């Protein structure tokens, strides 16, 4: 039987494995991360691991799981050590990561989470809680006071469940000791730090106006752009890793070689020198965020919905299909015209690199993984650029086609007539509406748009855009996705 990776066994790992680059005994703690999924373990935790190895900052990460105990149950017996497998189509690189100190499971002991965020040794809190974790209302800009966990946290803040709840409860303690705090959002939302600030302040205002004021003056909220493709780990990945490592690791992460982290330099206390590990500190992240959200995430969602109906399980299969590829290139052309210049980045080259990254079949990413939570993802990825284009009289046909594909996805039935589950916080309503008006595309689109509020009111009132979406959904219903896509590409080539 293979031994489990742990502090006792890690030095027995096979020779091809890159070992830990520092003495774990010399580390301290300084960072709390909320939302410990595969993405965090392959991104911020790796930047932190590389930073510890430089000897500049010795802070490890106390990670928090907001819901499930799974990852804690897996990592604790491994002394929180894990493996990262970086794969390109040509090679595979395997290394150990030791940056996670412990994992707290919020529902088991919410007070422990409050305490660690409040602790004076904690200087920075990072977040990967997905778009819905910010508990925003449908406008995307305000705290959703009707959200069940927000309501329950506002009624009793002793055992919070929401991100704003935990932060405000911890800041109440920090306020007593006058301990400043820096919070960095690492989710795929534009102005993610500003959004965090807004929901936290709105929440705090309802708890205690004085506390809200203290937070405003003593807590900084950095915007950040994060990028790395990290699919969910599979059982095969774990078996394969055991062979490479010579030890068992159930918390391995599989990822691509590329990684990027652009952080707004807005720290109110000590700043970990993540720049020594390849991150970039800048004054303004907005242009980087929009570039990544539109060109990468927008194209990802596109390949997910279109690829899914063309029978592709993975993004790399979709991007290798000539019709999908031609479509995404057209989409990229339009998206490029909506972007501001970004320092030191050639945008068309950046767009081309993304398509090459999507083609990395050794990091297989499921179309259904990207397709989830469309109502939370599409506004910033594609509808905002559609609105920018429409404001100068340009109706984006590719974006209208993707929106139609998403509406088709909400029917919850594939082209073989088999049902699948739509994962989205608004799924119940959206799937019901999509099916209620099936066969009447105009009504179907209208009701999905109204119910989801993915479009701004200007775009919703733009009859030309909405008409395009309706006509593409009709095309998809009549010809299937492949037929509709070929038709789209031929027509738009003319
Ligand atoms: C993806 C992202 O699942 C998704 O919605 O588009 O997780 C994507 O892989 C990352 O943002 C890449 O940095």
Tab-separated table of C-alpha atoms and ligand atoms in Angstrom:
chain	number	residue	atom	x	y	z
A	1	UNK	CA	0.000	0.000	0.000
A	2	UNK	CA	1.237	3.497	-0.819
A	3	UNK	CA	1.921	5.747	2.199
A	4	UNK	CA	0.036	9.004	2.555
A	5	UNK	CA	1.877	12.253	1.825
A	6	UNK	CA	2.607	13.952	5.167
A	7	UNK	CA	5.349	15.719	7.116
A	8	UNK	CA	6.742	12.305	7.992
A	9	UNK	CA	6.784	10.924	4.446
A	10	UNK	CA	7.270	13.884	2.085
A	11	UNK	CA	11.042	13.429	1.899
A	12	UNK	CA	10.467	9.938	0.482
A	13	UNK	CA	8.756	11.331	-2.632
A	14	UNK	CA	10.194	10.131	-5.943
A	15	UNK	CA	13.270	11.938	-7.226
A	16	UNK	CA	11.379	13.612	-10.094
A	17	UNK	CA	9.224	15.535	-7.586
A	18	UNK	CA	10.303	19.110	-6.788
A	19	UNK	CA	10.522	19.113	-2.974
A	20	UNK	CA	9.541	21.907	-0.567
A	21	UNK	CA	11.990	24.788	-0.927
A	22	UNK	CA	12.001	25.965	2.695
A	23	UNK	CA	12.008	24.804	6.277
A	24	UNK	CA	8.386	24.480	7.392
A	25	UNK	CA	9.391	25.034	11.010
A	26	UNK	CA	10.477	28.579	10.232
A	27	UNK	CA	7.111	29.687	8.877
A	28	UNK	CA	4.541	31.822	10.708
A	29	UNK	CA	0.985	32.797	9.836
A	30	UNK	CA	-0.285	36.038	8.388
A	31	UNK	CA	-2.802	35.234	5.686
A	32	UNK	CA	-6.351	33.908	5.884
A	33	UNK	CA	-7.940	32.565	2.734
A	34	UNK	CA	-11.694	32.046	2.443
A	35	UNK	CA	-12.837	29.447	-0.101
A	36	UNK	CA	-10.248	26.699	-0.353
A	37	UNK	CA	-10.923	25.012	-3.660
A	38	UNK	CA	-8.566	23.659	-6.315
A	39	UNK	CA	-8.144	27.159	-7.786
A	40	UNK	CA	-6.744	28.587	-4.560
A	41	UNK	CA	-4.396	25.632	-4.096
A	42	UNK	CA	-3.007	26.111	-7.603
A	43	UNK	CA	-2.905	29.922	-7.539
A	44	UNK	CA	-2.574	32.157	-4.446
A	45	UNK	CA	-1.190	29.263	-2.360
A	46	UNK	CA	1.517	28.627	-4.973
A	47	UNK	CA	2.477	32.318	-5.187
A	48	UNK	CA	2.705	32.230	-1.379
A	49	UNK	CA	4.747	29.015	-1.414
A	50	UNK	CA	7.175	30.574	-3.906
A	51	UNK	CA	7.351	33.693	-1.768
A	52	UNK	CA	8.160	31.732	1.400
A	53	UNK	CA	10.918	30.013	-0.569
A	54	UNK	CA	12.530	33.403	-1.318
A	55	UNK	CA	12.871	33.974	2.434
A	56	UNK	CA	11.140	37.384	2.144
A	57	UNK	CA	7.914	36.569	3.984
A	58	UNK	CA	7.310	33.496	6.091
A	59	UNK	CA	3.517	33.712	6.218
A	60	UNK	CA	1.556	30.566	5.638
A	61	UNK	CA	-2.178	30.476	4.961
A	62	UNK	CA	-5.012	29.566	7.290
A	63	UNK	CA	-7.667	28.422	4.850
A	64	UNK	CA	-11.406	28.413	5.433
A	65	UNK	CA	-13.970	26.174	3.822
A	66	UNK	CA	-17.326	27.919	3.978
A	67	UNK	CA	-19.438	24.816	3.489
A	68	UNK	CA	-18.011	21.336	3.313
A	69	UNK	CA	-15.566	19.491	5.576
A	70	UNK	CA	-14.213	17.369	2.678
A	71	UNK	CA	-11.026	19.236	1.934
A	72	UNK	CA	-10.137	19.557	5.650
A	73	UNK	CA	-10.754	15.821	6.098
A	74	UNK	CA	-8.411	15.113	3.209
A	75	UNK	CA	-5.680	17.631	4.023
A	76	UNK	CA	-5.434	17.290	7.780
A	77	UNK	CA	-4.063	13.710	7.751
A	78	UNK	CA	-1.552	14.946	5.132
A	79	UNK	CA	-0.391	17.754	7.452
A	80	UNK	CA	-1.817	20.056	4.732
A	81	UNK	CA	0.917	19.167	2.251
A	82	UNK	CA	-0.186	18.614	-1.321
A	83	UNK	CA	1.066	18.193	-4.833
A	84	UNK	CA	0.708	20.416	-7.849
A	85	UNK	CA	0.936	18.884	-11.285
A	86	UNK	CA	1.679	21.438	-13.997
A	87	UNK	CA	0.974	20.077	-17.432
A	88	UNK	CA	1.461	21.342	-20.938
A	89	UNK	CA	0.841	19.205	-24.017
A	90	UNK	CA	4.574	18.426	-23.980
A	91	UNK	CA	5.561	17.939	-20.374
A	92	UNK	CA	4.508	17.376	-16.814
A	93	UNK	CA	6.093	18.977	-13.747
A	94	UNK	CA	5.306	17.805	-10.246
A	95	UNK	CA	6.030	19.696	-7.033
A	96	UNK	CA	5.079	19.756	-3.398
A	97	UNK	CA	3.349	22.747	-1.826
A	98	UNK	CA	3.455	23.511	1.909
A	99	UNK	CA	1.842	26.965	2.109
A	100	UNK	CA	-1.398	25.867	3.776
A	101	UNK	CA	-1.124	25.827	7.549
A	102	UNK	CA	-4.550	24.496	8.411
A	103	UNK	CA	-8.108	24.323	7.144
A	104	UNK	CA	-11.059	25.554	9.205
A	105	UNK	CA	-14.558	24.382	8.382
A	106	UNK	CA	-16.844	27.358	8.969
A	107	UNK	CA	-20.144	25.572	9.771
A	108	UNK	CA	-18.382	23.380	12.393
A	109	UNK	CA	-16.880	26.288	14.276
A	110	UNK	CA	-17.785	29.740	12.938
A	111	UNK	CA	-16.223	31.416	15.984
A	112	UNK	CA	-12.813	29.935	15.083
A	113	UNK	CA	-13.109	31.586	11.661
A	114	UNK	CA	-14.065	34.937	13.180
A	115	UNK	CA	-11.155	34.632	15.633
A	116	UNK	CA	-8.531	33.910	13.017
A	117	UNK	CA	-9.647	36.807	10.798
A	118	UNK	CA	-9.667	39.021	13.909
A	119	UNK	CA	-6.271	37.836	15.163
A	120	UNK	CA	-3.607	40.530	15.118
A	121	UNK	CA	-1.201	38.151	13.325
A	122	UNK	CA	-3.576	38.168	10.340
A	123	UNK	CA	-2.638	40.964	7.964
A	124	UNK	CA	-4.309	39.901	4.741
A	125	UNK	CA	-7.499	38.029	3.849
A	126	UNK	CA	-7.846	36.658	0.328
A	127	UNK	CA	-11.114	35.407	-1.143
A	128	UNK	CA	-12.156	32.878	-3.782
A	129	UNK	CA	-15.813	32.396	-3.017
A	130	UNK	CA	-17.182	32.491	-6.603
A	131	UNK	CA	-19.436	35.164	-8.022
A	132	UNK	CA	-22.386	34.156	-5.856
A	133	UNK	CA	-20.360	34.252	-2.621
A	134	UNK	CA	-20.612	38.047	-2.524
A	135	UNK	CA	-24.381	37.814	-1.876
A	136	UNK	CA	-25.160	40.599	-4.333
A	137	UNK	CA	-28.645	41.401	-5.555
A	138	UNK	CA	-29.527	40.940	-9.223
A	139	UNK	CA	-28.089	44.349	-10.107
A	140	UNK	CA	-24.742	42.857	-9.107
A	141	UNK	CA	-23.871	46.063	-7.283
A	142	UNK	CA	-25.642	45.929	-3.915
A	143	UNK	CA	-25.886	43.545	-0.975
A	144	UNK	CA	-28.912	41.270	-1.375
A	145	UNK	CA	-30.727	41.848	1.882
A	146	UNK	CA	-33.317	39.262	0.836
A	147	UNK	CA	-30.637	36.539	0.615
A	148	UNK	CA	-31.392	33.878	3.257
A	149	UNK	CA	-27.880	33.692	4.707
A	150	UNK	CA	-27.596	37.479	4.844
A	151	UNK	CA	-30.928	37.676	6.645
A	152	UNK	CA	-29.837	35.041	9.129
A	153	UNK	CA	-26.397	36.668	9.663
A	154	UNK	CA	-28.012	40.044	10.249
A	155	UNK	CA	-30.361	38.501	12.792
A	156	UNK	CA	-27.526	36.716	14.635
A	157	UNK	CA	-23.899	37.513	13.910
A	158	UNK	CA	-22.511	35.058	16.463
A	159	UNK	CA	-22.412	32.207	13.924
A	160	UNK	CA	-22.178	33.742	10.453
A	161	UNK	CA	-22.547	31.845	7.207
A	162	UNK	CA	-21.860	34.572	4.640
A	163	UNK	CA	-18.621	36.267	3.591
A	164	UNK	CA	-19.834	39.761	4.610
A	165	UNK	CA	-21.029	38.248	7.915
A	166	UNK	CA	-17.623	36.744	8.769
A	167	UNK	CA	-15.699	39.863	7.771
A	168	UNK	CA	-17.941	42.219	9.733
A	169	UNK	CA	-17.968	39.958	12.816
A	170	UNK	CA	-14.150	39.832	12.749
A	171	UNK	CA	-13.825	43.584	12.145
A	172	UNK	CA	-15.887	44.216	15.250
A	173	UNK	CA	-13.019	42.645	17.207
A	174	UNK	CA	-10.297	44.295	15.137
A	175	UNK	CA	-11.952	47.664	15.774
A	176	UNK	CA	-11.483	47.149	19.531
A	177	UNK	CA	-7.752	46.618	19.030
A	178	UNK	CA	-7.412	49.138	16.213
A	179	UNK	CA	-5.885	46.493	13.889
A	180	UNK	CA	-6.049	47.395	10.241
A	181	UNK	CA	-6.729	44.704	7.626
A	182	UNK	CA	-6.251	44.228	3.889
A	183	UNK	CA	-8.785	42.133	1.955
A	184	UNK	CA	-8.082	40.934	-1.593
A	185	UNK	CA	-10.827	39.510	-3.763
A	186	UNK	CA	-9.609	36.889	-6.230
A	187	UNK	CA	-12.890	36.116	-7.984
A	188	UNK	CA	-13.798	36.651	-11.618
A	189	UNK	CA	-15.750	39.845	-11.132
A	190	UNK	CA	-14.883	43.314	-12.408
A	191	UNK	CA	-13.852	45.632	-9.555
A	192	UNK	CA	-14.028	42.611	-7.268
A	193	UNK	CA	-12.433	44.528	-4.372
A	194	UNK	CA	-14.865	47.437	-4.766
A	195	UNK	CA	-17.761	44.973	-4.749
A	196	UNK	CA	-16.416	43.303	-1.600
A	197	UNK	CA	-16.131	46.708	0.029
A	198	UNK	CA	-19.672	47.621	-0.918
A	199	UNK	CA	-21.342	44.433	0.387
A	200	UNK	CA	-19.242	44.500	3.576
A	201	UNK	CA	-20.017	48.170	4.284
A	202	UNK	CA	-23.712	47.738	3.528
A	203	UNK	CA	-23.793	44.755	5.861
A	204	UNK	CA	-21.830	46.616	8.570
A	205	UNK	CA	-24.124	49.620	8.290
A	206	UNK	CA	-27.045	47.414	9.259
A	207	UNK	CA	-25.123	46.082	12.259
A	208	UNK	CA	-23.583	49.299	13.595
A	209	UNK	CA	-22.960	52.576	11.766
A	210	UNK	CA	-19.858	53.259	13.815
A	211	UNK	CA	-18.341	49.923	12.851
A	212	UNK	CA	-19.111	50.627	9.183
A	213	UNK	CA	-17.202	53.895	9.486
A	214	UNK	CA	-14.271	52.152	11.175
A	215	UNK	CA	-14.138	49.563	8.374
A	216	UNK	CA	-14.227	52.275	5.755
A	217	UNK	CA	-11.200	53.953	7.349
A	218	UNK	CA	-9.169	50.940	8.450
A	219	UNK	CA	-9.823	48.067	6.055
A	220	UNK	CA	-8.657	48.171	2.476
A	221	UNK	CA	-10.240	46.162	-0.296
A	222	UNK	CA	-7.881	45.421	-3.183
A	223	UNK	CA	-9.149	44.635	-6.641
A	224	UNK	CA	-7.221	41.804	-8.250
A	225	UNK	CA	-7.114	39.867	-11.487
A	226	UNK	CA	-6.344	36.171	-11.199
A	227	UNK	CA	-5.722	33.716	-13.977
A	228	UNK	CA	-4.902	30.040	-14.119
A	229	UNK	CA	-6.880	27.157	-15.580
A	230	UNK	CA	-7.499	24.629	-12.815
A	231	UNK	CA	-10.079	21.922	-13.487
A	232	UNK	CA	-11.707	19.915	-10.708
A	233	UNK	CA	-9.394	17.049	-9.632
A	234	UNK	CA	-10.606	13.586	-10.705
A	235	UNK	CA	-10.106	10.083	-9.253
A	236	UNK	CA	-7.745	9.303	-12.183
A	237	UNK	CA	-5.634	12.356	-11.317
A	238	UNK	CA	-5.209	11.002	-7.783
A	239	UNK	CA	-4.180	7.545	-9.022
A	240	UNK	CA	-1.775	9.021	-11.557
A	241	UNK	CA	-0.247	11.313	-8.921
A	242	UNK	CA	0.330	8.385	-6.547
A	243	UNK	CA	2.426	6.743	-9.294
A	244	UNK	CA	4.463	9.882	-9.961
A	245	UNK	CA	4.860	10.835	-6.321
A	246	UNK	CA	5.327	7.416	-4.785
A	247	UNK	CA	2.887	8.622	-2.087
A	248	UNK	CA	-0.857	9.076	-1.966
A	249	UNK	CA	-2.226	12.632	-2.207
A	250	UNK	CA	-5.974	13.149	-2.369
A	251	UNK	CA	-5.714	16.926	-2.554
A	252	UNK	CA	-3.512	17.141	-5.659
A	253	UNK	CA	-4.265	19.952	-8.117
A	254	UNK	CA	-3.775	19.700	-11.865
A	255	UNK	CA	-3.058	22.897	-13.727
A	256	UNK	CA	-1.418	24.570	-16.707
A	257	UNK	CA	2.061	26.207	-16.560
A	258	UNK	CA	0.572	29.713	-17.010
A	259	UNK	CA	-0.378	31.756	-13.972
A	260	UNK	CA	-1.035	35.460	-13.462
A	261	UNK	CA	-1.981	37.642	-10.504
A	262	UNK	CA	-2.350	41.408	-10.805
A	263	UNK	CA	-3.071	43.066	-7.467
A	264	UNK	CA	-4.117	46.627	-6.731
A	265	UNK	CA	-1.460	48.146	-4.488
A	266	UNK	CA	-3.807	49.287	-1.753
A	267	UNK	CA	-2.496	47.661	1.424
A	268	UNK	CA	-3.107	49.271	4.805
A	269	UNK	CA	-0.610	47.051	6.606
A	270	UNK	CA	2.325	44.755	5.749
A	271	UNK	CA	2.246	43.628	2.141
A	272	UNK	CA	3.456	40.114	1.311
A	273	UNK	CA	6.055	40.521	-1.460
A	274	UNK	CA	4.117	38.364	-3.894
A	275	UNK	CA	5.860	40.329	-6.643
A	276	UNK	CA	8.998	38.327	-5.741
A	277	UNK	CA	6.986	35.286	-6.790
A	278	UNK	CA	5.733	36.705	-10.086
A	279	UNK	CA	2.616	38.670	-9.089
A	280	UNK	CA	2.314	42.288	-10.218
A	281	UNK	CA	1.286	45.204	-7.989
A	282	UNK	CA	-0.363	48.022	-9.924
A	283	UNK	CA	-2.268	51.207	-9.152
A	284	UNK	CA	-5.291	50.236	-11.190
A	285	UNK	CA	-6.353	46.690	-12.082
A	286	UNK	CA	-9.462	47.563	-14.104
A	287	UNK	CA	-7.948	47.225	-17.585
A	288	UNK	CA	-6.379	43.857	-16.681
A	289	UNK	CA	-9.652	42.622	-15.230
A	290	UNK	CA	-11.750	43.573	-18.240
A	291	UNK	CA	-9.196	42.062	-20.618
A	292	UNK	CA	-9.208	38.744	-18.783
A	293	UNK	CA	-12.933	38.578	-18.023
A	294	UNK	CA	-13.884	39.223	-21.633
A	295	UNK	CA	-11.179	37.537	-23.685
A	296	UNK	CA	-10.585	34.520	-21.460
A	297	UNK	CA	-13.727	33.974	-19.424
A	298	UNK	CA	-16.061	35.231	-22.169
A	299	UNK	CA	-14.518	32.818	-24.670
A	300	UNK	CA	-14.559	30.041	-22.054
A	301	UNK	CA	-18.317	30.428	-21.475
A	302	UNK	CA	-18.835	30.543	-25.223
A	303	UNK	CA	-17.018	27.247	-25.792
A	304	UNK	CA	-18.867	25.755	-22.824
A	305	UNK	CA	-22.413	26.387	-24.086
A	306	UNK	CA	-21.753	25.869	-27.777
A	307	UNK	CA	-19.377	22.944	-27.186
A	308	UNK	CA	-21.797	21.224	-24.805
A	309	UNK	CA	-24.530	21.070	-27.445
A	310	UNK	CA	-22.055	19.903	-30.057
A	311	UNK	CA	-21.436	16.891	-27.833
A	312	UNK	CA	-18.082	17.978	-26.392
A	313	UNK	CA	-17.333	17.039	-22.820
A	314	UNK	CA	-14.203	19.231	-22.661
A	315	UNK	CA	-13.165	22.753	-23.651
A	316	UNK	CA	-10.082	21.516	-25.547
A	317	UNK	CA	-12.326	19.385	-27.784
A	318	UNK	CA	-14.560	22.372	-28.504
A	319	UNK	CA	-11.681	24.728	-29.333
A	320	UNK	CA	-10.214	22.104	-31.664
A	321	UNK	CA	-13.462	22.021	-33.671
A	322	UNK	CA	-12.950	24.240	-36.725
A	323	UNK	CA	-16.423	25.785	-36.511
A	324	UNK	CA	-16.136	26.610	-32.821
A	325	UNK	CA	-12.657	27.996	-33.345
A	326	UNK	CA	-13.796	30.206	-36.221
A	327	UNK	CA	-16.653	31.428	-34.034
A	328	UNK	CA	-14.471	32.258	-31.024
A	329	UNK	CA	-12.039	34.147	-33.236
A	330	UNK	CA	-14.905	36.317	-34.498
A	331	UNK	CA	-16.017	36.872	-30.934
A	332	UNK	CA	-12.479	37.830	-29.923
A	333	UNK	CA	-12.281	40.376	-32.747
A	334	UNK	CA	-15.344	42.130	-31.374
A	335	UNK	CA	-14.305	41.876	-27.751
A	336	UNK	CA	-10.906	43.359	-28.568
A	337	UNK	CA	-12.631	46.474	-29.877
A	338	UNK	CA	-14.285	46.990	-26.460
A	339	UNK	CA	-11.048	47.012	-24.446
A	340	UNK	CA	-8.766	49.777	-23.262
A	341	UNK	CA	-5.034	49.315	-23.840
A	342	UNK	CA	-3.326	47.338	-21.091
A	343	UNK	CA	0.227	48.119	-19.951
A	344	UNK	CA	2.846	45.877	-21.558
A	345	UNK	CA	0.276	43.583	-23.177
A	346	UNK	CA	-0.353	43.103	-26.850
A	347	UNK	CA	-4.063	42.328	-26.789
A	348	UNK	CA	-4.391	40.331	-30.064
A	349	UNK	CA	-1.419	38.192	-28.992
A	350	UNK	CA	-2.954	37.751	-25.564
A	351	UNK	CA	-6.207	36.571	-27.203
A	352	UNK	CA	-4.326	34.067	-29.372
A	353	UNK	CA	-2.459	32.713	-26.325
A	354	UNK	CA	-5.780	32.075	-24.608
A	355	UNK	CA	-6.984	29.870	-27.448
A	356	UNK	CA	-3.714	27.931	-27.287
A	357	UNK	CA	-4.166	27.504	-23.510
A	358	UNK	CA	-7.723	26.236	-24.044
A	359	UNK	CA	-6.294	23.644	-26.427
A	360	UNK	CA	-4.136	22.105	-23.655
A	361	UNK	CA	-5.692	18.648	-23.536
A	362	UNK	CA	-3.526	17.562	-20.623
A	363	UNK	CA	-5.541	19.926	-18.414
A	364	UNK	CA	-9.034	18.797	-19.473
A	365	UNK	CA	-11.688	21.267	-18.338
A	366	UNK	CA	-15.312	20.192	-18.538
A	367	UNK	CA	-17.714	22.300	-20.569
A	368	UNK	CA	-20.292	21.689	-17.828
A	369	UNK	CA	-17.917	23.115	-15.188
A	370	UNK	CA	-17.671	26.421	-17.047
A	371	UNK	CA	-21.378	26.347	-17.970
A	372	UNK	CA	-22.522	26.473	-14.352
A	373	UNK	CA	-23.694	29.740	-12.761
A	374	UNK	CA	-24.256	31.430	-16.141
A	375	UNK	CA	-26.516	34.070	-14.616
A	376	UNK	CA	-23.598	35.175	-12.409
A	377	UNK	CA	-20.903	34.960	-15.083
A	378	UNK	CA	-22.384	36.240	-18.335
A	379	UNK	CA	-23.010	39.879	-17.343
A	380	UNK	CA	-19.320	40.786	-16.934
A	381	UNK	CA	-17.981	38.301	-19.471
A	382	UNK	CA	-20.214	39.080	-22.447
A	383	UNK	CA	-23.198	41.318	-21.787
A	384	UNK	CA	-21.185	44.327	-20.669
A	385	UNK	CA	-19.147	44.274	-23.918
A	386	UNK	CA	-22.424	43.753	-25.872
A	387	UNK	CA	-23.734	46.881	-24.201
A	388	UNK	CA	-20.571	48.847	-25.025
A	389	UNK	CA	-20.859	47.784	-28.664
A	390	UNK	CA	-24.592	48.555	-28.788
A	391	UNK	CA	-24.014	52.037	-27.410
A	392	UNK	CA	-22.112	52.831	-30.599
A	393	UNK	CA	-24.796	51.254	-32.772
A	394	UNK	CA	-23.044	47.922	-33.168
A	395	UNK	CA	-25.107	44.803	-32.440
A	396	UNK	CA	-22.789	41.965	-31.493
A	397	UNK	CA	-23.930	38.914	-33.420
A	398	UNK	CA	-21.465	36.517	-31.727
A	399	UNK	CA	-22.535	37.633	-28.248
A	400	UNK	CA	-26.217	37.366	-29.190
A	401	UNK	CA	-25.509	33.809	-30.400
A	402	UNK	CA	-23.861	32.855	-27.094
A	403	UNK	CA	-26.722	34.342	-25.087
A	404	UNK	CA	-29.131	32.280	-27.209
A	405	UNK	CA	-26.998	29.173	-26.504
A	406	UNK	CA	-27.176	29.875	-22.776
A	407	UNK	CA	-30.972	30.209	-23.018
A	408	UNK	CA	-31.040	26.861	-24.852
A	409	UNK	CA	-28.886	25.423	-22.022
A	410	UNK	CA	-31.444	26.600	-19.461
A	411	UNK	CA	-33.975	24.190	-21.012
A	412	UNK	CA	-31.997	21.458	-19.214
A	413	UNK	CA	-32.312	18.951	-22.078
A	414	UNK	CA	-29.529	18.053	-24.506
A	415	UNK	CA	-29.935	17.476	-28.240
A	416	UNK	CA	-30.518	13.765	-27.662
A	417	UNK	CA	-33.506	14.665	-25.478
A	418	UNK	CA	-31.723	13.667	-22.252
A	419	UNK	CA	-32.243	15.854	-19.188
A	420	UNK	CA	-29.328	17.348	-17.280
A	421	UNK	CA	-29.185	19.499	-14.159
A	422	UNK	CA	-28.633	23.209	-14.648
A	423	UNK	CA	-26.395	24.504	-11.850
A	424	UNK	CA	-27.079	28.164	-11.158
A	425	UNK	CA	-28.338	30.040	-8.101
A	426	UNK	CA	-31.336	31.100	-10.211
A	427	UNK	CA	-31.785	27.645	-11.790
A	428	UNK	CA	-35.254	26.923	-10.403
A	429	UNK	CA	-36.791	30.047	-11.887
A	430	UNK	CA	-34.766	30.157	-15.101
A	431	UNK	CA	-35.311	26.508	-16.037
A	432	UNK	CA	-39.035	26.863	-15.329
A	433	UNK	CA	-39.296	29.982	-17.489
A	434	UNK	CA	-37.180	28.460	-20.288
A	435	UNK	CA	-39.483	25.449	-20.460
A	436	UNK	CA	-42.758	27.276	-19.941
A	437	UNK	CA	-42.198	29.259	-23.147
A	438	UNK	CA	-40.442	26.579	-25.173
A	439	UNK	CA	-41.482	26.855	-28.802
A	440	UNK	CA	-42.139	30.612	-28.432
A	441	UNK	CA	-38.601	31.977	-28.613
A	442	UNK	CA	-39.529	35.634	-28.243
A	443	UNK	CA	-41.341	34.971	-24.966
A	444	UNK	CA	-38.663	32.556	-23.815
A	445	UNK	CA	-35.887	35.120	-24.259
A	446	UNK	CA	-37.904	37.983	-22.848
A	447	UNK	CA	-38.770	36.115	-19.664
A	448	UNK	CA	-35.273	34.699	-19.138
A	449	UNK	CA	-33.807	38.180	-19.530
A	450	UNK	CA	-36.308	39.724	-17.129
A	451	UNK	CA	-35.995	36.953	-14.549
A	452	UNK	CA	-32.170	36.781	-14.649
A	453	UNK	CA	-31.433	40.502	-15.064
A	454	UNK	CA	-28.226	39.606	-16.898
A	455	UNK	CA	-28.748	42.555	-19.275
A	456	UNK	CA	-28.605	46.187	-18.308
A	457	UNK	CA	-31.894	47.991	-18.926
A	458	UNK	CA	-30.351	49.724	-21.961
A	459	UNK	CA	-29.536	46.374	-23.576
A	460	UNK	CA	-32.874	44.873	-22.608
A	461	UNK	CA	-34.613	47.761	-24.338
A	462	UNK	CA	-32.423	47.411	-27.390
A	463	UNK	CA	-34.847	45.645	-29.741
A	464	UNK	CA	-32.163	44.923	-32.321
A	465	UNK	CA	-30.009	43.019	-29.829
A	466	UNK	CA	-32.931	41.132	-28.301
A	467	UNK	CA	-34.239	40.291	-31.773
A	468	UNK	CA	-30.820	38.849	-32.686
A	469	UNK	CA	-30.885	36.613	-29.607
A	470	UNK	CA	-34.411	35.428	-30.465
A	471	UNK	CA	-33.498	34.662	-34.060
A	472	UNK	CA	-30.386	32.701	-33.019
A	473	UNK	CA	-32.348	30.656	-30.499
A	474	UNK	CA	-34.840	29.863	-33.241
A	475	UNK	CA	-31.938	28.884	-35.522
A	476	UNK	CA	-30.527	26.587	-32.817
A	477	UNK	CA	-33.949	24.987	-32.208
A	478	UNK	CA	-34.468	24.397	-35.902
A	479	UNK	CA	-31.002	23.225	-36.929
A	480	UNK	CA	-29.308	21.969	-33.789
A	481	UNK	CA	-26.141	23.678	-32.493
A	482	UNK	CA	-23.785	22.450	-35.217
A	483	UNK	CA	-26.153	23.474	-38.020
A	484	UNK	CA	-26.783	26.857	-36.411
A	485	UNK	CA	-23.076	27.488	-35.894
A	486	UNK	CA	-22.145	26.611	-39.465
A	487	UNK	CA	-24.968	28.856	-40.674
A	488	UNK	CA	-23.744	31.674	-38.404
A	489	UNK	CA	-20.158	31.368	-39.595
A	490	UNK	CA	-21.157	31.271	-43.269
A	491	UNK	CA	-23.490	34.247	-42.965
A	492	UNK	CA	-21.028	36.385	-41.014
A	493	UNK	CA	-18.201	35.551	-43.464
A	494	UNK	CA	-20.139	37.139	-46.341
B	1	LIG	C1	-13.821	29.471	-15.933
B	1	LIG	C2	-12.777	30.017	-14.972
B	1	LIG	O1	-15.179	27.962	-14.746
B	1	LIG	C3	-15.119	29.082	-15.277
B	1	LIG	O2	-16.059	29.843	-15.317
B	1	LIG	O3	-14.031	30.377	-16.958
B	1	LIG	O4	-12.730	29.310	-13.785
B	1	LIG	C4	-11.385	30.058	-15.629
B	1	LIG	O5	-10.880	28.769	-15.809
B	1	LIG	C5	-10.408	30.867	-14.794
B	1	LIG	O6	-10.929	32.139	-14.566
B	1	LIG	C6	-9.054	30.964	-15.485
B	1	LIG	O7	-8.278	31.903	-14.870
